[in-house]
mmCIF file of C-alpha atoms and ligand atoms in Angstrom:
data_model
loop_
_atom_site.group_PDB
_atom_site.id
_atom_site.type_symbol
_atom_site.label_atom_id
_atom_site.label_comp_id
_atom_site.label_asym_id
_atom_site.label_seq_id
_atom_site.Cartn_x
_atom_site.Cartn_y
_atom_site.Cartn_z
ATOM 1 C CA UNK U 30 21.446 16.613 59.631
ATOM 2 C CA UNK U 31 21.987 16.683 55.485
ATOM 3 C CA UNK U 32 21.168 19.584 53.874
ATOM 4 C CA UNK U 33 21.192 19.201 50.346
ATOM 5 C CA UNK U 34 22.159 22.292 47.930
ATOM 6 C CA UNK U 35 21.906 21.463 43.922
ATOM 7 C CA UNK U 36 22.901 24.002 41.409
ATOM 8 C CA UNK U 37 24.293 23.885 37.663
ATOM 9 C CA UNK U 38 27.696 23.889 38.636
ATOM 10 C CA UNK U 39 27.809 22.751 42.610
ATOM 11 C CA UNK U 40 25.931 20.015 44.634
ATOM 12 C CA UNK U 41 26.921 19.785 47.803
ATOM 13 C CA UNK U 42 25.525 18.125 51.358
ATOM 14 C CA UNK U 43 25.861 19.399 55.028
ATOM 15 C CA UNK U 44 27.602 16.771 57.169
ATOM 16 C CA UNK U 45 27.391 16.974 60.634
ATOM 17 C CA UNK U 46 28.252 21.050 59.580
ATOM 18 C CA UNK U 47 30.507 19.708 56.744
ATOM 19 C CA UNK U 48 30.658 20.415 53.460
ATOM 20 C CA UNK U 49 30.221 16.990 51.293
ATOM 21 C CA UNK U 50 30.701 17.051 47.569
ATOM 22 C CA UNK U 51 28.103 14.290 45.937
ATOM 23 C CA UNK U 52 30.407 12.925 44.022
ATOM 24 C CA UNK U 53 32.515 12.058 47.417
ATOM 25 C CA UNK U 54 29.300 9.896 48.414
ATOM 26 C CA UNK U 55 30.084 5.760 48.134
ATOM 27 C CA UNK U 56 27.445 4.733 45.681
ATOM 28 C CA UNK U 57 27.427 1.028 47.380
ATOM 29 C CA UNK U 58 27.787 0.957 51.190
ATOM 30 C CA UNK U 59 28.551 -2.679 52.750
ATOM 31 C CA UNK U 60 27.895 -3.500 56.850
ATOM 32 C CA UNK U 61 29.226 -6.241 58.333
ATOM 33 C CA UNK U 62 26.624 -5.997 61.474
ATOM 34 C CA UNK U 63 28.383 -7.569 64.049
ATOM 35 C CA UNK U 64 27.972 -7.050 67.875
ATOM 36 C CA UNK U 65 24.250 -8.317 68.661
ATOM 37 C CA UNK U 66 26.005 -10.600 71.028
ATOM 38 C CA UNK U 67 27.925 -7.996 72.991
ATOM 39 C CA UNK U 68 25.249 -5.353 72.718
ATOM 40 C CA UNK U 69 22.616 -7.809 74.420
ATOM 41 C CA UNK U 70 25.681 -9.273 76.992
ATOM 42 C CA UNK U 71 26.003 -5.436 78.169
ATOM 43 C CA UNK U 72 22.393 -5.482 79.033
ATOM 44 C CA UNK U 73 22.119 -8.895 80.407
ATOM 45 C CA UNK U 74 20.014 -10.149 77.701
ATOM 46 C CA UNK U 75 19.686 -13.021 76.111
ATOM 47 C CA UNK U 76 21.611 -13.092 72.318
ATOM 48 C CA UNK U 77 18.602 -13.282 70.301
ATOM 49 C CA UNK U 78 17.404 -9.904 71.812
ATOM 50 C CA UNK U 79 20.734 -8.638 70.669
ATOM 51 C CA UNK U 80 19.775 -10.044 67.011
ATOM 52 C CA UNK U 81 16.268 -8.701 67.452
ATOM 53 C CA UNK U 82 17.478 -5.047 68.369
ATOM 54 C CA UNK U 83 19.965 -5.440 65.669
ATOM 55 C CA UNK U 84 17.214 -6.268 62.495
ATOM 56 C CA UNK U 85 14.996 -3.570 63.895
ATOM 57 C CA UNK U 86 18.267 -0.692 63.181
ATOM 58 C CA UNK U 87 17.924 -2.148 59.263
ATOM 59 C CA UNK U 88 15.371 0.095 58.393
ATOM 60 C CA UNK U 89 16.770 3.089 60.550
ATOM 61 C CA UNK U 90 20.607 2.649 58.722
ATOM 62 C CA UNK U 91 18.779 2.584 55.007
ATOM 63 C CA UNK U 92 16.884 5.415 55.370
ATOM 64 C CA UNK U 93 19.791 7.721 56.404
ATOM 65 C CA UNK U 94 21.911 5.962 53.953
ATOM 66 C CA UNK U 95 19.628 6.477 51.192
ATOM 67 C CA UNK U 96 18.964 10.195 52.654
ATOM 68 C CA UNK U 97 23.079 11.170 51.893
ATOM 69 C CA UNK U 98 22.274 9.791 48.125
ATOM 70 C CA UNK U 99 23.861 6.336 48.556
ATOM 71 C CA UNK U 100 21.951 4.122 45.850
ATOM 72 C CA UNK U 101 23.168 0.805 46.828
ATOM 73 C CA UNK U 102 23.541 -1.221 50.426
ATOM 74 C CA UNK U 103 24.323 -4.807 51.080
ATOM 75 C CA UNK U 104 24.113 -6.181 54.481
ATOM 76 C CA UNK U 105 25.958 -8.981 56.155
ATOM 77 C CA UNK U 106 23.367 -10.798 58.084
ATOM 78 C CA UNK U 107 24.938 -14.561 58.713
ATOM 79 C CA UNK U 108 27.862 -16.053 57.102
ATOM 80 C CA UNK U 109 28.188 -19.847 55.279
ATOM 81 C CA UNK U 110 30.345 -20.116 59.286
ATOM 82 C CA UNK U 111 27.175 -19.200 61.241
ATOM 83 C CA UNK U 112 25.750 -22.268 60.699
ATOM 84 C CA UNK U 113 28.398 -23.607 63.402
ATOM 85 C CA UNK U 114 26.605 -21.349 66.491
ATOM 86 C CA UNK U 115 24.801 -23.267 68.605
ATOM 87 C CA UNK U 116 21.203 -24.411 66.888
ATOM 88 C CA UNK U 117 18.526 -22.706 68.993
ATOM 89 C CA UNK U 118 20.612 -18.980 68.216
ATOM 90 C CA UNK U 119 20.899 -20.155 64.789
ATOM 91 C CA UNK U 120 16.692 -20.875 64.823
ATOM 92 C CA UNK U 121 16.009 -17.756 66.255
ATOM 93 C CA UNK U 122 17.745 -15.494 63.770
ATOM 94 C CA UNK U 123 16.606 -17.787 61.205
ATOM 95 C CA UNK U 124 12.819 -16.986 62.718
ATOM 96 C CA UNK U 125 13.323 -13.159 63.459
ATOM 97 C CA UNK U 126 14.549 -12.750 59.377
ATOM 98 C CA UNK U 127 12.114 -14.208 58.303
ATOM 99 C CA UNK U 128 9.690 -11.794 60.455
ATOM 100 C CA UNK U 129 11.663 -9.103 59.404
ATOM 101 C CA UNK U 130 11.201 -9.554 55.710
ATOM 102 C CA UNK U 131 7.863 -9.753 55.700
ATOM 103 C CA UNK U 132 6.902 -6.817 58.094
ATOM 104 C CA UNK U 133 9.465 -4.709 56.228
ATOM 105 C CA UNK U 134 9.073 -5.899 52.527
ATOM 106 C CA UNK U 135 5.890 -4.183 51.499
ATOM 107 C CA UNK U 136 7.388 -0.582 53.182
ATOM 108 C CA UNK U 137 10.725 -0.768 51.252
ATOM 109 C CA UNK U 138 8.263 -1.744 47.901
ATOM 110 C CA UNK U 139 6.719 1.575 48.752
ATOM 111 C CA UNK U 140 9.833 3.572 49.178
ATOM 112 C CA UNK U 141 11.146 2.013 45.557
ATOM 113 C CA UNK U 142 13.543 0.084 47.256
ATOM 114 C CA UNK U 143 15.114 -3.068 45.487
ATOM 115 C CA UNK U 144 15.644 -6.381 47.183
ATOM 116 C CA UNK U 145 18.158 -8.505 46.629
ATOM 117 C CA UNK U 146 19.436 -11.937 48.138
ATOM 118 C CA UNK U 147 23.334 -12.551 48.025
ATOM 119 C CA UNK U 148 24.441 -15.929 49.083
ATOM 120 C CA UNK U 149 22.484 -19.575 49.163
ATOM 121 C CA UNK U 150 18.911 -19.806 49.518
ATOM 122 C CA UNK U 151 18.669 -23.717 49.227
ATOM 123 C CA UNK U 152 19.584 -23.905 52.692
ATOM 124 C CA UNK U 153 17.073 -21.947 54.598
ATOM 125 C CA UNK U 154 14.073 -23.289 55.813
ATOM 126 C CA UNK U 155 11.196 -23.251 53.399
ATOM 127 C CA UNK U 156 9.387 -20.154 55.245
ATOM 128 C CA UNK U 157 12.161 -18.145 55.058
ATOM 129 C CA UNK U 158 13.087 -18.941 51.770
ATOM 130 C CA UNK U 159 9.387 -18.199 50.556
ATOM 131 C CA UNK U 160 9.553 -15.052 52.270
ATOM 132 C CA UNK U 161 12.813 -13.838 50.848
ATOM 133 C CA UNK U 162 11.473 -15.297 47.214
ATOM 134 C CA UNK U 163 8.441 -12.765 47.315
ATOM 135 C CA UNK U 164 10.473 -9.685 48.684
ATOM 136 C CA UNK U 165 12.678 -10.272 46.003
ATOM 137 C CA UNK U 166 9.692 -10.906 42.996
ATOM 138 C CA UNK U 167 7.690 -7.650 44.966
ATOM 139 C CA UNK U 168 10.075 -5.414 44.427
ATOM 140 C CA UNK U 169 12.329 -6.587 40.915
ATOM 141 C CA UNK U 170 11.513 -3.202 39.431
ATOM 142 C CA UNK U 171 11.856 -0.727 41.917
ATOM 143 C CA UNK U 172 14.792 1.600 40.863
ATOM 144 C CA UNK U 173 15.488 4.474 43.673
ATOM 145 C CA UNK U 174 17.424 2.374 46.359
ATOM 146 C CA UNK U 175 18.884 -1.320 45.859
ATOM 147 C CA UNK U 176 19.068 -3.685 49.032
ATOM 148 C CA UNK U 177 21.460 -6.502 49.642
ATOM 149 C CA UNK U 178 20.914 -9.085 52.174
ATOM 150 C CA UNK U 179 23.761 -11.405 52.596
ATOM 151 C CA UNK U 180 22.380 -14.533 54.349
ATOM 152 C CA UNK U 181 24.181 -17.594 54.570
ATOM 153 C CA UNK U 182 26.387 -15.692 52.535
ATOM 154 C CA UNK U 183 30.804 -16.786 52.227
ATOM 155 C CA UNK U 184 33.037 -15.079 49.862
ATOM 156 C CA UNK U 185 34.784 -18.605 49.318
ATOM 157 C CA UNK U 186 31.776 -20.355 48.139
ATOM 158 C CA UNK U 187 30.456 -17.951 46.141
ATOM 159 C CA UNK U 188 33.661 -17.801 44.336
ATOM 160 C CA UNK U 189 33.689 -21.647 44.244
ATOM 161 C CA UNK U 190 29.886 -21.559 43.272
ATOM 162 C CA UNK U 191 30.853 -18.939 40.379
ATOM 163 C CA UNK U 192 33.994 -21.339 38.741
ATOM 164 C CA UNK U 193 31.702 -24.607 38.602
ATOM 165 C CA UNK U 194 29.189 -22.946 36.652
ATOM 166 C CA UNK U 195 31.733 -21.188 34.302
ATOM 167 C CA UNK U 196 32.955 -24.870 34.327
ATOM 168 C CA UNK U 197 29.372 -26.132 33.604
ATOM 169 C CA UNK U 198 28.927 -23.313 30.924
ATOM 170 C CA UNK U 199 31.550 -24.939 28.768
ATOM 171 C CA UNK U 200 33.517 -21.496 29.418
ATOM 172 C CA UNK U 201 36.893 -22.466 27.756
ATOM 173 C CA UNK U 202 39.798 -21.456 30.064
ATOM 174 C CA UNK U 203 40.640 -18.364 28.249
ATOM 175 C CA UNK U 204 37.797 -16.654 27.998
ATOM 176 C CA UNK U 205 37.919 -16.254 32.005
ATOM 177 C CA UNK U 206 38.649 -12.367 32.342
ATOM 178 C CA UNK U 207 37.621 -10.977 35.333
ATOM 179 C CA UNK U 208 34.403 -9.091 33.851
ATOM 180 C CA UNK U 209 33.678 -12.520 33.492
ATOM 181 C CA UNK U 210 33.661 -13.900 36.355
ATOM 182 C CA UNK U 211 32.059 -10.865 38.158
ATOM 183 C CA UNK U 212 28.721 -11.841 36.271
ATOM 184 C CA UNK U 213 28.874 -15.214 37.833
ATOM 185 C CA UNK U 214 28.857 -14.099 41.326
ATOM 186 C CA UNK U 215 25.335 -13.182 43.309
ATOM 187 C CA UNK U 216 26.214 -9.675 42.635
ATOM 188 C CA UNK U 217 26.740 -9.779 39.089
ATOM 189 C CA UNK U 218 24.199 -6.480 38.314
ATOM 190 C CA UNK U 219 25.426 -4.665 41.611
ATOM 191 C CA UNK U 220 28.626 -2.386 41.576
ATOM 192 C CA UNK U 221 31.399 -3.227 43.671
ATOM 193 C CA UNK U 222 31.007 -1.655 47.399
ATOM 194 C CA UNK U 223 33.013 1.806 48.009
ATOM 195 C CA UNK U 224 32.971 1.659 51.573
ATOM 196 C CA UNK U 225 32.699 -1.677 53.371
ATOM 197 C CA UNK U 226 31.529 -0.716 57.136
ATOM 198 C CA UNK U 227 32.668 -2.600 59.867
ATOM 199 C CA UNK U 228 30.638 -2.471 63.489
ATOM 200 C CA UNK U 229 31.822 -3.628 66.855
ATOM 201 C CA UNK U 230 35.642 -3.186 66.684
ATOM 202 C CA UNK U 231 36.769 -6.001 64.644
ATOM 203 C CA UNK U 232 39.664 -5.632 61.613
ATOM 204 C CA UNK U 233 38.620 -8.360 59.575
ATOM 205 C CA UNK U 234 36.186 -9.584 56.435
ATOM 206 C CA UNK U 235 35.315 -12.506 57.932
ATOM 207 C CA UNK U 236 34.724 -14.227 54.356
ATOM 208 C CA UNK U 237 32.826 -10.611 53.135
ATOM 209 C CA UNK U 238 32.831 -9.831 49.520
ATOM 210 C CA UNK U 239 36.379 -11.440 49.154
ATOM 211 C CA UNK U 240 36.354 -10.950 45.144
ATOM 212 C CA UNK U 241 34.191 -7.337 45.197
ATOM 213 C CA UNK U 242 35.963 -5.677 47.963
ATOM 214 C CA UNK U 243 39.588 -5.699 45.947
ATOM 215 C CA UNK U 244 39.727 -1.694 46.172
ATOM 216 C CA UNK U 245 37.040 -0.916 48.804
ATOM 217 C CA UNK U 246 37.768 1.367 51.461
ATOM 218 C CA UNK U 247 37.615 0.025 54.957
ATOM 219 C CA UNK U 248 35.863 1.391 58.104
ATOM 220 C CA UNK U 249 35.774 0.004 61.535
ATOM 221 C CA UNK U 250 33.587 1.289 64.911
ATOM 222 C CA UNK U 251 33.883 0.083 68.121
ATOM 223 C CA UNK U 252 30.406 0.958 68.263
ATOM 224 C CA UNK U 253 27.566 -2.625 68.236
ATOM 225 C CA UNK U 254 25.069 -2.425 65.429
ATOM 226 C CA UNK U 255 22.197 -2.740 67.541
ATOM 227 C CA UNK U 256 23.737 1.247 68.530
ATOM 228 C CA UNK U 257 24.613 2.429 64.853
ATOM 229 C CA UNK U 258 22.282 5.056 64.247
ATOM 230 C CA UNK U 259 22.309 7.994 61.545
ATOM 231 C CA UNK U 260 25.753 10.456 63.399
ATOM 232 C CA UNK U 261 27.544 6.827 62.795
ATOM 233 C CA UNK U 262 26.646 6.760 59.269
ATOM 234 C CA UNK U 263 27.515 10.681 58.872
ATOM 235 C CA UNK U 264 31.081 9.249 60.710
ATOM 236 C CA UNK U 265 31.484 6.825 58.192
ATOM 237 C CA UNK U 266 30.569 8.686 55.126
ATOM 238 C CA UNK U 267 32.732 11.657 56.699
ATOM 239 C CA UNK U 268 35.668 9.641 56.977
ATOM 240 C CA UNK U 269 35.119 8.290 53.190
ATOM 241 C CA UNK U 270 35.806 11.352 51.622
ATOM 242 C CA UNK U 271 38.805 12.138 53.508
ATOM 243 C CA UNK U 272 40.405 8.620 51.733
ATOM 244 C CA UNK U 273 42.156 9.419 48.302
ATOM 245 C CA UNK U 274 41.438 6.561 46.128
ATOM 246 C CA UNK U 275 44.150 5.748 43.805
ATOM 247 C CA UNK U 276 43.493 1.913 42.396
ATOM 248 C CA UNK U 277 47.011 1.747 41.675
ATOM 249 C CA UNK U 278 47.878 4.462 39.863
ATOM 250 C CA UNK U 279 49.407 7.826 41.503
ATOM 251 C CA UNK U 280 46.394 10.209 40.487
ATOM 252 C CA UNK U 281 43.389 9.934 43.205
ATOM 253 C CA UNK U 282 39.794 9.049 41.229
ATOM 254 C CA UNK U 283 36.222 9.810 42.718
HETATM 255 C C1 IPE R 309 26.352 -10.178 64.351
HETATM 256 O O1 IPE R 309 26.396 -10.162 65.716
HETATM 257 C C2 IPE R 309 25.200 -10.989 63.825
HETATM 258 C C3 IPE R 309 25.585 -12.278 63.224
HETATM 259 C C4 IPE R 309 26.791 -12.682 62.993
HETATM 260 C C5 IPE R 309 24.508 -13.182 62.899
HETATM 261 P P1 IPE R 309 27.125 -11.302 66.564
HETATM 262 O O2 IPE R 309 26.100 -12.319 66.953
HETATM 263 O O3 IPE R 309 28.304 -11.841 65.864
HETATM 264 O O4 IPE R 309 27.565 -10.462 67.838
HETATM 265 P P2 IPE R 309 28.889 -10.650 68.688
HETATM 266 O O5 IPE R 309 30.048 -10.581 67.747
HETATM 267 O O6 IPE R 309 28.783 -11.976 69.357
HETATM 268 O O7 IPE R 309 28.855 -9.502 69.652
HETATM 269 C C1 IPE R 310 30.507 -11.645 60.663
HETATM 270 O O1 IPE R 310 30.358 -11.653 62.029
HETATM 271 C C2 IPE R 310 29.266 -12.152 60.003
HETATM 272 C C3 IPE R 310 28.105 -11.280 60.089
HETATM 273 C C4 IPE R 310 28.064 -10.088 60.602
HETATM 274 C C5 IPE R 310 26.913 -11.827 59.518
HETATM 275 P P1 IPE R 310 30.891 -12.871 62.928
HETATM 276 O O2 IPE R 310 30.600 -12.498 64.326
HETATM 277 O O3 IPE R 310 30.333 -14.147 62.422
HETATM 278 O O4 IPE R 310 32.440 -12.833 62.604
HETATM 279 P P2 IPE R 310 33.679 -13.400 63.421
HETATM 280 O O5 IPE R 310 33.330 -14.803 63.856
HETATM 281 O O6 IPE R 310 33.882 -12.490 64.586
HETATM 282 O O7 IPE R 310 34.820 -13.328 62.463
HETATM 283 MG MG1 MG R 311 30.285 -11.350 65.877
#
């Protein structure tokens, strides 16, 4: 449960029966969802009713992440390496997303959410590119909460996809600062994430926001993503503000 106390000089939430300064909230949050496969294993389902369970705890995840005043999510929803699963799990996510946007789209338009599409869209098929097209158009001005789906997302070739159009720009080599090439990737009008979130016990990016995440802080559950509900956000979000963020220098900055 938050509880949220504002006054001139103090705003403060309740965590979990913690005191939370605001400022000690991650303005950008980043999920790697993994563990539909193991969640649906453990239940002696099929995977796609792992992937299933797993879109449905979207909506749950952004509410209570919006709720603790985070303005910005992005969610890792199938990498440029998923394509390599075998093709009937990679048609049925590819189905169930494209469900998902458009039963959710209109709800998040009406909660001022902002959606956003990180990664290629030339290689989905048409309907879910259509349906990701509209979210996006829908909701371009809404303002109180901005959403990032990564799909068919890879740090590495967004990176590579940023140089050849510096390249194709005419960019002479030194103007390339790193402001610079920031714009170029997808998230070029999206802060880099404070807290990347990890689900399902693994210690790795697995090609995540290679170039954004250079002074992120890292979190990792054991617990599936299907099973991450608000009191593992409130873990999370605890555990951020107990990390002293230095970006080099000695002095720790919020
Ligand atoms: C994450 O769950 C969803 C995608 C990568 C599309 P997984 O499908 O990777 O689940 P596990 O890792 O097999 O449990
Ligand atoms: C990372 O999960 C990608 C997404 C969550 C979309 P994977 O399950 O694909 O990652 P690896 O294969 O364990 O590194
Ligand atoms: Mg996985």
């Amino acid at each position: 449960m938050a509880v949220r106390s504002t006054t001139a000089q103090e705003s403060r939430v309740q965590l979990n029966g913690h005191q939370v300064s605001l400022e000690a909230i991650p303005r950008h949050v980043a999920v790697i969802m993994d563990g539909n496969g193991r969640w649906a294993q453990r239940k002696h389902l099929p995977r796609l009713a792992g992937h299933r369970a797993g879109t449905e705890n979207i909506r749950r995840v952004v509410k209570a992440l919006s709720k603790y005043g985070v303005k910005v999510a992005t969610l890792y929803a199938f990498s440029t390496e998923n394509w390599s699963r075998p093709k009937e799990e990679v048609r049925g996510l590819m189905e169930i997303m494209g469900k998902v946007i458009h039963r959710e789209s209109l709800e998040f338009h009406k909660q001022g959410v902002r959606l956003q599409h990180l990664g290629r869209l030339e290689r989905l098929p048409q309907q879910l590119r259509e349906a990701v097209m509209k979210a996006i158009e829908l909701t371009q001005k809404n303002e109180v909460f901005t959403l990032c789906v990564a799909f068919d997302y890879g740090g590495r070739d967004e990176i590579i996809g940023a140089i050849q159009r510096l390249i194709a720009d005419g960019v002479p080599a030194e103007a390339v600062t790193a402001d610079l090439l920031s714009g170029y990737l997808y998230t070029g009008n999206i802060p880099d994430p404070d807290l990347i979130i990890r689900t399902a016990g693994e210690m790795r990016l697995s090609n995540f926001l290679l170039w954004q995440s250079a002074y992120s802080e890292y979190y990792s559950t054991p617990t599936l993503w299907p099973d991450f509900n608000e009191r593992e956000v409130e873990k999370a979000l605890l555990e951020y503000q107990r990390r002293q963020r230095r970006f080099g220098g000695l002095t720790p900055v919020r």
